[in-house]
Amino acid sequence: MRRSHRGTRAGLDKRAHDVKTMFDTVASRYDLTNDVLTGGMDRVWRVATRKAVDARRGERVLDVAAGTGTSSIEYAKSGASVVASDFSAGMVAQARRRYPQLEVVEADALDLPFADASFDVATISYGIRNVEDTRKALTEMARVVKPGGRLVVVEFSTPTWAPFAAVYNFFLRQGLPRLAAVTSSNAVSYEYLVESIRDWHDQPTFAQMIAECGWENVSWRNLTGGIVAIHRAFRPE
């Protein structure tokens, strides 16, 4: 954990205690900050994610690293039974306060407290790059999903057009930290956000990792030129 007069942040080693503590400190203004930093595009991406998850009435959906529950409540609108899980006590508290109709569980993505094959869908939005062991998280989600069930992972990714990538990377380095300083309750944590995005896998590399962790028929769809990618996969029958 790195500390300064501006706040606390995790490092790219992503030690669980450090990441958890960091997210506890940003929970109260997390959604507001996301809206500002993305220019409202997070709402557009959320609609695309809901369509990719395709939650159906009678299905059981696990939303891992659900944060304040903003994504989870979208899936519940279909009539599906949704479990929102997060290992940050601060995020869990926000989700329970905002959406009392949701089942919210404080849980670690690397050790999910659920039975084998107990969900039809597992999904994680902007959380997979924050876990200490990406492969273990993907394997854990495969464990709790039924054969034939679905995985949807939404994560910041790699823009596919070089000129756009240059503009985007300039914004990450210069613009985003300045905006976070105005809106976030822990602005320095967004330095980690920038570093973790730039350090993350590109779309084909991450797709291969998913395939190596118990999933098949992996595909992805780019949003906003590849700033975000939605990866989908299925648990083998």
CSV table of N, CA and C in Angstrom, one decimal, residues 10-97:
chain,number,residue,atom,x,y,z
A,10,ALA,N,-3.2,1.0,-4.2
A,10,ALA,CA,-2.5,-0.3,-4.3
A,10,ALA,C,-1.4,-0.1,-5.4
A,11,GLY,N,-0.6,-1.2,-5.4
A,11,GLY,CA,0.5,-1.3,-6.4
A,11,GLY,C,0.1,-2.3,-7.5
A,12,LEU,N,0.9,-2.4,-8.5
A,12,LEU,CA,0.6,-3.4,-9.6
A,12,LEU,C,0.8,-4.8,-9.1
A,13,ASP,N,1.3,-5.1,-7.9
A,13,ASP,CA,1.4,-6.4,-7.4
A,13,ASP,C,0.0,-6.9,-6.9
A,14,LYS,N,-0.9,-5.9,-6.7
A,14,LYS,CA,-2.3,-6.1,-6.5
A,14,LYS,C,-2.6,-7.0,-5.2
A,15,ARG,N,-1.8,-6.7,-4.2
A,15,ARG,CA,-2.0,-7.5,-3.0
A,15,ARG,C,-3.4,-7.2,-2.5
A,16,ALA,N,-4.1,-8.3,-2.1
A,16,ALA,CA,-5.5,-8.3,-1.8
A,16,ALA,C,-5.9,-7.2,-0.7
A,17,HIS,N,-5.1,-7.1,0.4
A,17,HIS,CA,-5.4,-6.2,1.4
A,17,HIS,C,-5.3,-4.7,0.9
A,18,ASP,N,-4.3,-4.5,0.0
A,18,ASP,CA,-4.1,-3.1,-0.5
A,18,ASP,C,-5.3,-2.7,-1.4
A,19,VAL,N,-5.7,-3.7,-2.3
A,19,VAL,CA,-6.7,-3.4,-3.2
A,19,VAL,C,-8.0,-3.2,-2.5
A,20,LYS,N,-8.3,-4.0,-1.5
A,20,LYS,CA,-9.5,-3.9,-0.7
A,20,LYS,C,-9.6,-2.6,0.0
A,21,THR,N,-8.5,-2.2,0.6
A,21,THR,CA,-8.4,-0.9,1.4
A,21,THR,C,-8.6,0.2,0.4
A,22,MET,N,-8.0,0.2,-0.7
A,22,MET,CA,-8.2,1.3,-1.7
A,22,MET,C,-9.6,1.4,-2.1
A,23,PHE,N,-10.3,0.3,-2.4
A,23,PHE,CA,-11.7,0.4,-2.9
A,23,PHE,C,-12.6,0.9,-1.7
A,24,ASP,N,-12.3,0.5,-0.5
A,24,ASP,CA,-13.0,1.0,0.6
A,24,ASP,C,-13.0,2.5,0.7
A,25,THR,N,-11.9,3.1,0.3
A,25,THR,CA,-11.8,4.6,0.4
A,25,THR,C,-12.5,5.3,-0.7
A,26,VAL,N,-12.8,4.7,-1.8
A,26,VAL,CA,-13.4,5.4,-3.0
A,26,VAL,C,-14.9,5.0,-3.1
A,27,ALA,N,-15.4,4.1,-2.2
A,27,ALA,CA,-16.8,3.6,-2.4
A,27,ALA,C,-17.8,4.7,-2.4
A,28,SER,N,-17.7,5.7,-1.5
A,28,SER,CA,-18.8,6.6,-1.4
A,28,SER,C,-19.0,7.5,-2.6
A,29,ARG,N,-18.0,7.7,-3.4
A,29,ARG,CA,-18.2,8.6,-4.6
A,29,ARG,C,-17.8,7.8,-5.9
A,30,TYR,N,-17.8,6.5,-5.8
A,30,TYR,CA,-17.3,5.7,-6.9
A,30,TYR,C,-18.1,5.9,-8.2
A,31,ASP,N,-19.4,5.8,-8.1
A,31,ASP,CA,-20.2,5.9,-9.3
A,31,ASP,C,-20.1,7.3,-9.9
A,32,LEU,N,-20.2,8.3,-9.1
A,32,LEU,CA,-20.0,9.7,-9.6
A,32,LEU,C,-18.7,9.9,-10.3
A,33,THR,N,-17.6,9.4,-9.7
A,33,THR,CA,-16.3,9.6,-10.3
A,33,THR,C,-16.3,8.9,-11.7
A,34,ASN,N,-16.9,7.7,-11.7
A,34,ASN,CA,-16.9,6.9,-13.0
A,34,ASN,C,-17.6,7.7,-14.1
A,35,ASP,N,-18.7,8.3,-13.7
A,35,ASP,CA,-19.5,9.1,-14.7
A,35,ASP,C,-18.7,10.2,-15.3
A,36,VAL,N,-18.0,10.9,-14.4
A,36,VAL,CA,-17.2,12.1,-14.8
A,36,VAL,C,-16.0,11.6,-15.6
A,37,LEU,N,-15.3,10.6,-15.2
A,37,LEU,CA,-14.1,10.2,-15.9
A,37,LEU,C,-14.3,9.6,-17.3
A,38,THR,N,-15.5,9.0,-17.4
A,38,THR,CA,-15.8,8.4,-18.7
A,38,THR,C,-16.7,9.3,-19.6
A,39,GLY,N,-17.0,10.5,-19.1
A,39,GLY,CA,-18.0,11.3,-19.8
A,39,GLY,C,-19.3,10.7,-20.0
A,40,GLY,N,-19.7,9.9,-19.1
A,40,GLY,CA,-21.0,9.2,-19.1
A,40,GLY,C,-21.0,8.0,-20.0
A,41,MET,N,-19.9,7.6,-20.6
A,41,MET,CA,-19.8,6.4,-21.4
A,41,MET,C,-20.0,5.1,-20.6
A,42,ASP,N,-19.8,5.2,-19.3
A,42,ASP,CA,-20.0,4.0,-18.5
A,42,ASP,C,-21.4,3.5,-18.5
A,43,ARG,N,-22.3,4.5,-18.7
A,43,ARG,CA,-23.7,4.1,-18.8
A,43,ARG,C,-24.0,3.4,-20.1
A,44,VAL,N,-23.4,3.8,-21.2
A,44,VAL,CA,-23.5,3.2,-22.5
A,44,VAL,C,-22.9,1.8,-22.4
A,45,TRP,N,-21.8,1.6,-21.8
A,45,TRP,CA,-21.1,0.3,-21.7
A,45,TRP,C,-22.0,-0.6,-20.8
A,46,ARG,N,-22.7,0.0,-19.8
A,46,ARG,CA,-23.5,-0.9,-19.0
A,46,ARG,C,-24.6,-1.5,-19.7
A,47,VAL,N,-25.2,-0.7,-20.7
A,47,VAL,CA,-26.3,-1.3,-21.5
A,47,VAL,C,-25.8,-2.4,-22.3
A,48,ALA,N,-24.6,-2.2,-22.9
A,48,ALA,CA,-24.0,-3.3,-23.8
A,48,ALA,C,-23.7,-4.5,-22.9
A,49,THR,N,-23.3,-4.3,-21.7
A,49,THR,CA,-23.0,-5.4,-20.8
A,49,THR,C,-24.2,-6.2,-20.5
A,50,ARG,N,-25.3,-5.5,-20.1
A,50,ARG,CA,-26.6,-6.1,-19.8
A,50,ARG,C,-27.0,-7.0,-20.9
A,51,LYS,N,-26.9,-6.5,-22.2
A,51,LYS,CA,-27.3,-7.3,-23.3
A,51,LYS,C,-26.4,-8.6,-23.5
A,52,ALA,N,-25.1,-8.4,-23.2
A,52,ALA,CA,-24.2,-9.6,-23.3
A,52,ALA,C,-24.5,-10.6,-22.3
A,53,VAL,N,-24.8,-10.2,-21.1
A,53,VAL,CA,-25.1,-11.1,-20.0
A,53,VAL,C,-26.4,-11.9,-20.3
A,54,ASP,N,-27.3,-11.1,-20.9
A,54,ASP,CA,-28.6,-11.7,-21.3
A,54,ASP,C,-29.3,-12.5,-20.2
A,55,ALA,N,-29.3,-11.9,-19.0
A,55,ALA,CA,-29.9,-12.6,-17.8
A,55,ALA,C,-31.4,-12.8,-18.1
A,56,ARG,N,-31.9,-14.0,-17.8
A,56,ARG,CA,-33.3,-14.4,-18.0
A,56,ARG,C,-34.0,-14.7,-16.8
A,57,ARG,N,-35.3,-14.6,-16.8
A,57,ARG,CA,-36.1,-14.9,-15.6
A,57,ARG,C,-35.9,-16.4,-15.2
A,58,GLY,N,-35.7,-16.6,-14.0
A,58,GLY,CA,-35.4,-17.9,-13.5
A,58,GLY,C,-34.0,-18.3,-13.4
A,59,GLU,N,-33.1,-17.6,-14.1
A,59,GLU,CA,-31.7,-17.8,-14.0
A,59,GLU,C,-31.1,-17.3,-12.7
A,60,ARG,N,-29.9,-17.8,-12.4
A,60,ARG,CA,-29.2,-17.3,-11.2
A,60,ARG,C,-27.9,-16.7,-11.8
A,61,VAL,N,-27.6,-15.4,-11.4
A,61,VAL,CA,-26.5,-14.7,-11.9
A,61,VAL,C,-25.6,-14.3,-10.8
A,62,LEU,N,-24.3,-14.5,-11.0
A,62,LEU,CA,-23.3,-14.1,-10.0
A,62,LEU,C,-22.5,-12.9,-10.6
A,63,ASP,N,-22.6,-11.7,-10.0
A,63,ASP,CA,-21.9,-10.6,-10.4
A,63,ASP,C,-20.7,-10.4,-9.4
A,64,VAL,N,-19.5,-10.7,-9.9
A,64,VAL,CA,-18.3,-10.7,-9.1
A,64,VAL,C,-17.7,-9.3,-9.2
A,65,ALA,N,-17.1,-8.9,-8.0
A,65,ALA,CA,-16.5,-7.5,-8.0
A,65,ALA,C,-17.6,-6.5,-8.3
A,66,ALA,N,-18.8,-6.7,-7.8
A,66,ALA,CA,-20.0,-5.9,-8.1
A,66,ALA,C,-19.9,-4.5,-7.7
A,67,GLY,N,-19.0,-4.1,-6.8
A,67,GLY,CA,-18.9,-2.8,-6.3
A,67,GLY,C,-20.2,-2.3,-5.6
A,68,THR,N,-20.7,-1.2,-6.1
A,68,THR,CA,-21.9,-0.6,-5.5
A,68,THR,C,-23.2,-1.2,-5.9
A,69,GLY,N,-23.1,-2.2,-6.8
A,69,GLY,CA,-24.3,-3.0,-7.3
A,69,GLY,C,-24.9,-2.3,-8.5
A,70,THR,N,-24.3,-1.3,-9.1
A,70,THR,CA,-24.9,-0.6,-10.2
A,70,THR,C,-25.1,-1.6,-11.4
A,71,SER,N,-24.2,-2.5,-11.6
A,71,SER,CA,-24.4,-3.4,-12.7
A,71,SER,C,-25.3,-4.5,-12.3
A,72,SER,N,-25.3,-5.0,-11.1
A,72,SER,CA,-26.1,-6.1,-10.6
A,72,SER,C,-27.6,-5.8,-10.7
A,73,ILE,N,-28.0,-4.6,-10.4
A,73,ILE,CA,-29.4,-4.2,-10.4
A,73,ILE,C,-29.9,-4.3,-11.8
A,74,GLU,N,-29.1,-4.0,-12.8
A,74,GLU,CA,-29.5,-4.1,-14.2
A,74,GLU,C,-29.9,-5.5,-14.6
A,75,TYR,N,-29.1,-6.5,-14.1
A,75,TYR,CA,-29.4,-7.9,-14.4
A,75,TYR,C,-30.7,-8.3,-13.7
A,76,ALA,N,-31.0,-7.8,-12.6
A,76,ALA,CA,-32.1,-8.2,-11.8
A,76,ALA,C,-33.4,-7.7,-12.5
A,77,LYS,N,-33.4,-6.7,-13.3
A,77,LYS,CA,-34.6,-6.2,-14.0
A,77,LYS,C,-35.2,-7.2,-14.9
A,78,SER,N,-34.4,-8.2,-15.3
A,78,SER,CA,-34.9,-9.3,-16.2
A,78,SER,C,-35.8,-10.3,-15.4
A,79,GLY,N,-35.7,-10.3,-14.1
A,79,GLY,CA,-36.4,-11.3,-13.3
A,79,GLY,C,-35.4,-12.4,-12.8
A,80,ALA,N,-34.1,-12.3,-13.2
A,80,ALA,CA,-33.1,-13.2,-12.7
A,80,ALA,C,-32.9,-13.0,-11.3
A,81,SER,N,-32.4,-14.1,-10.6
A,81,SER,CA,-31.9,-14.0,-9.2
A,81,SER,C,-30.5,-13.6,-9.2
A,82,VAL,N,-30.1,-12.5,-8.7
A,82,VAL,CA,-28.8,-12.0,-8.8
A,82,VAL,C,-28.1,-11.9,-7.5
A,83,VAL,N,-26.9,-12.4,-7.4
A,83,VAL,CA,-26.0,-12.3,-6.2
A,83,VAL,C,-24.9,-11.3,-6.6
A,84,ALA,N,-24.8,-10.2,-5.8
A,84,ALA,CA,-23.7,-9.3,-6.0
A,84,ALA,C,-22.6,-9.5,-5.0
A,85,SER,N,-21.4,-9.8,-5.4
A,85,SER,CA,-20.3,-10.1,-4.5
A,85,SER,C,-19.2,-9.1,-4.7
A,86,ASP,N,-18.6,-8.8,-3.6
A,86,ASP,CA,-17.4,-7.9,-3.6
A,86,ASP,C,-16.6,-8.1,-2.4
A,87,PHE,N,-15.3,-8.0,-2.4
A,87,PHE,CA,-14.5,-8.2,-1.2
A,87,PHE,C,-14.2,-6.9,-0.5
A,88,SER,N,-14.7,-5.8,-1.0
A,88,SER,CA,-14.5,-4.5,-0.3
A,88,SER,C,-15.7,-4.3,0.6
A,89,ALA,N,-15.5,-4.1,1.9
A,89,ALA,CA,-16.6,-3.9,2.8
A,89,ALA,C,-17.3,-2.6,2.5
A,90,GLY,N,-16.5,-1.6,2.1
A,90,GLY,CA,-17.1,-0.3,1.8
A,90,GLY,C,-18.0,-0.4,0.6
A,91,MET,N,-17.6,-1.1,-0.5
A,91,MET,CA,-18.5,-1.3,-1.6
A,91,MET,C,-19.7,-2.1,-1.3
A,92,VAL,N,-19.6,-3.1,-0.5
A,92,VAL,CA,-20.7,-4.0,0.0
A,92,VAL,C,-21.7,-3.1,0.7
A,93,ALA,N,-21.2,-2.3,1.6
A,93,ALA,CA,-22.1,-1.4,2.4
A,93,ALA,C,-22.9,-0.5,1.5
A,94,GLN,N,-22.2,0.1,0.4
A,94,GLN,CA,-22.9,1.0,-0.5
A,94,GLN,C,-24.0,0.2,-1.3
A,95,ALA,N,-23.7,-1.0,-1.7
A,95,ALA,CA,-24.6,-1.8,-2.5
A,95,ALA,C,-25.8,-2.2,-1.7
A,96,ARG,N,-25.6,-2.6,-0.4
A,96,ARG,CA,-26.7,-2.9,0.4
A,96,ARG,C,-27.6,-1.7,0.7
A,97,ARG,N,-27.0,-0.5,0.9
A,97,ARG,CA,-27.8,0.7,1.2
A,97,ARG,C,-28.6,1.1,-0.1
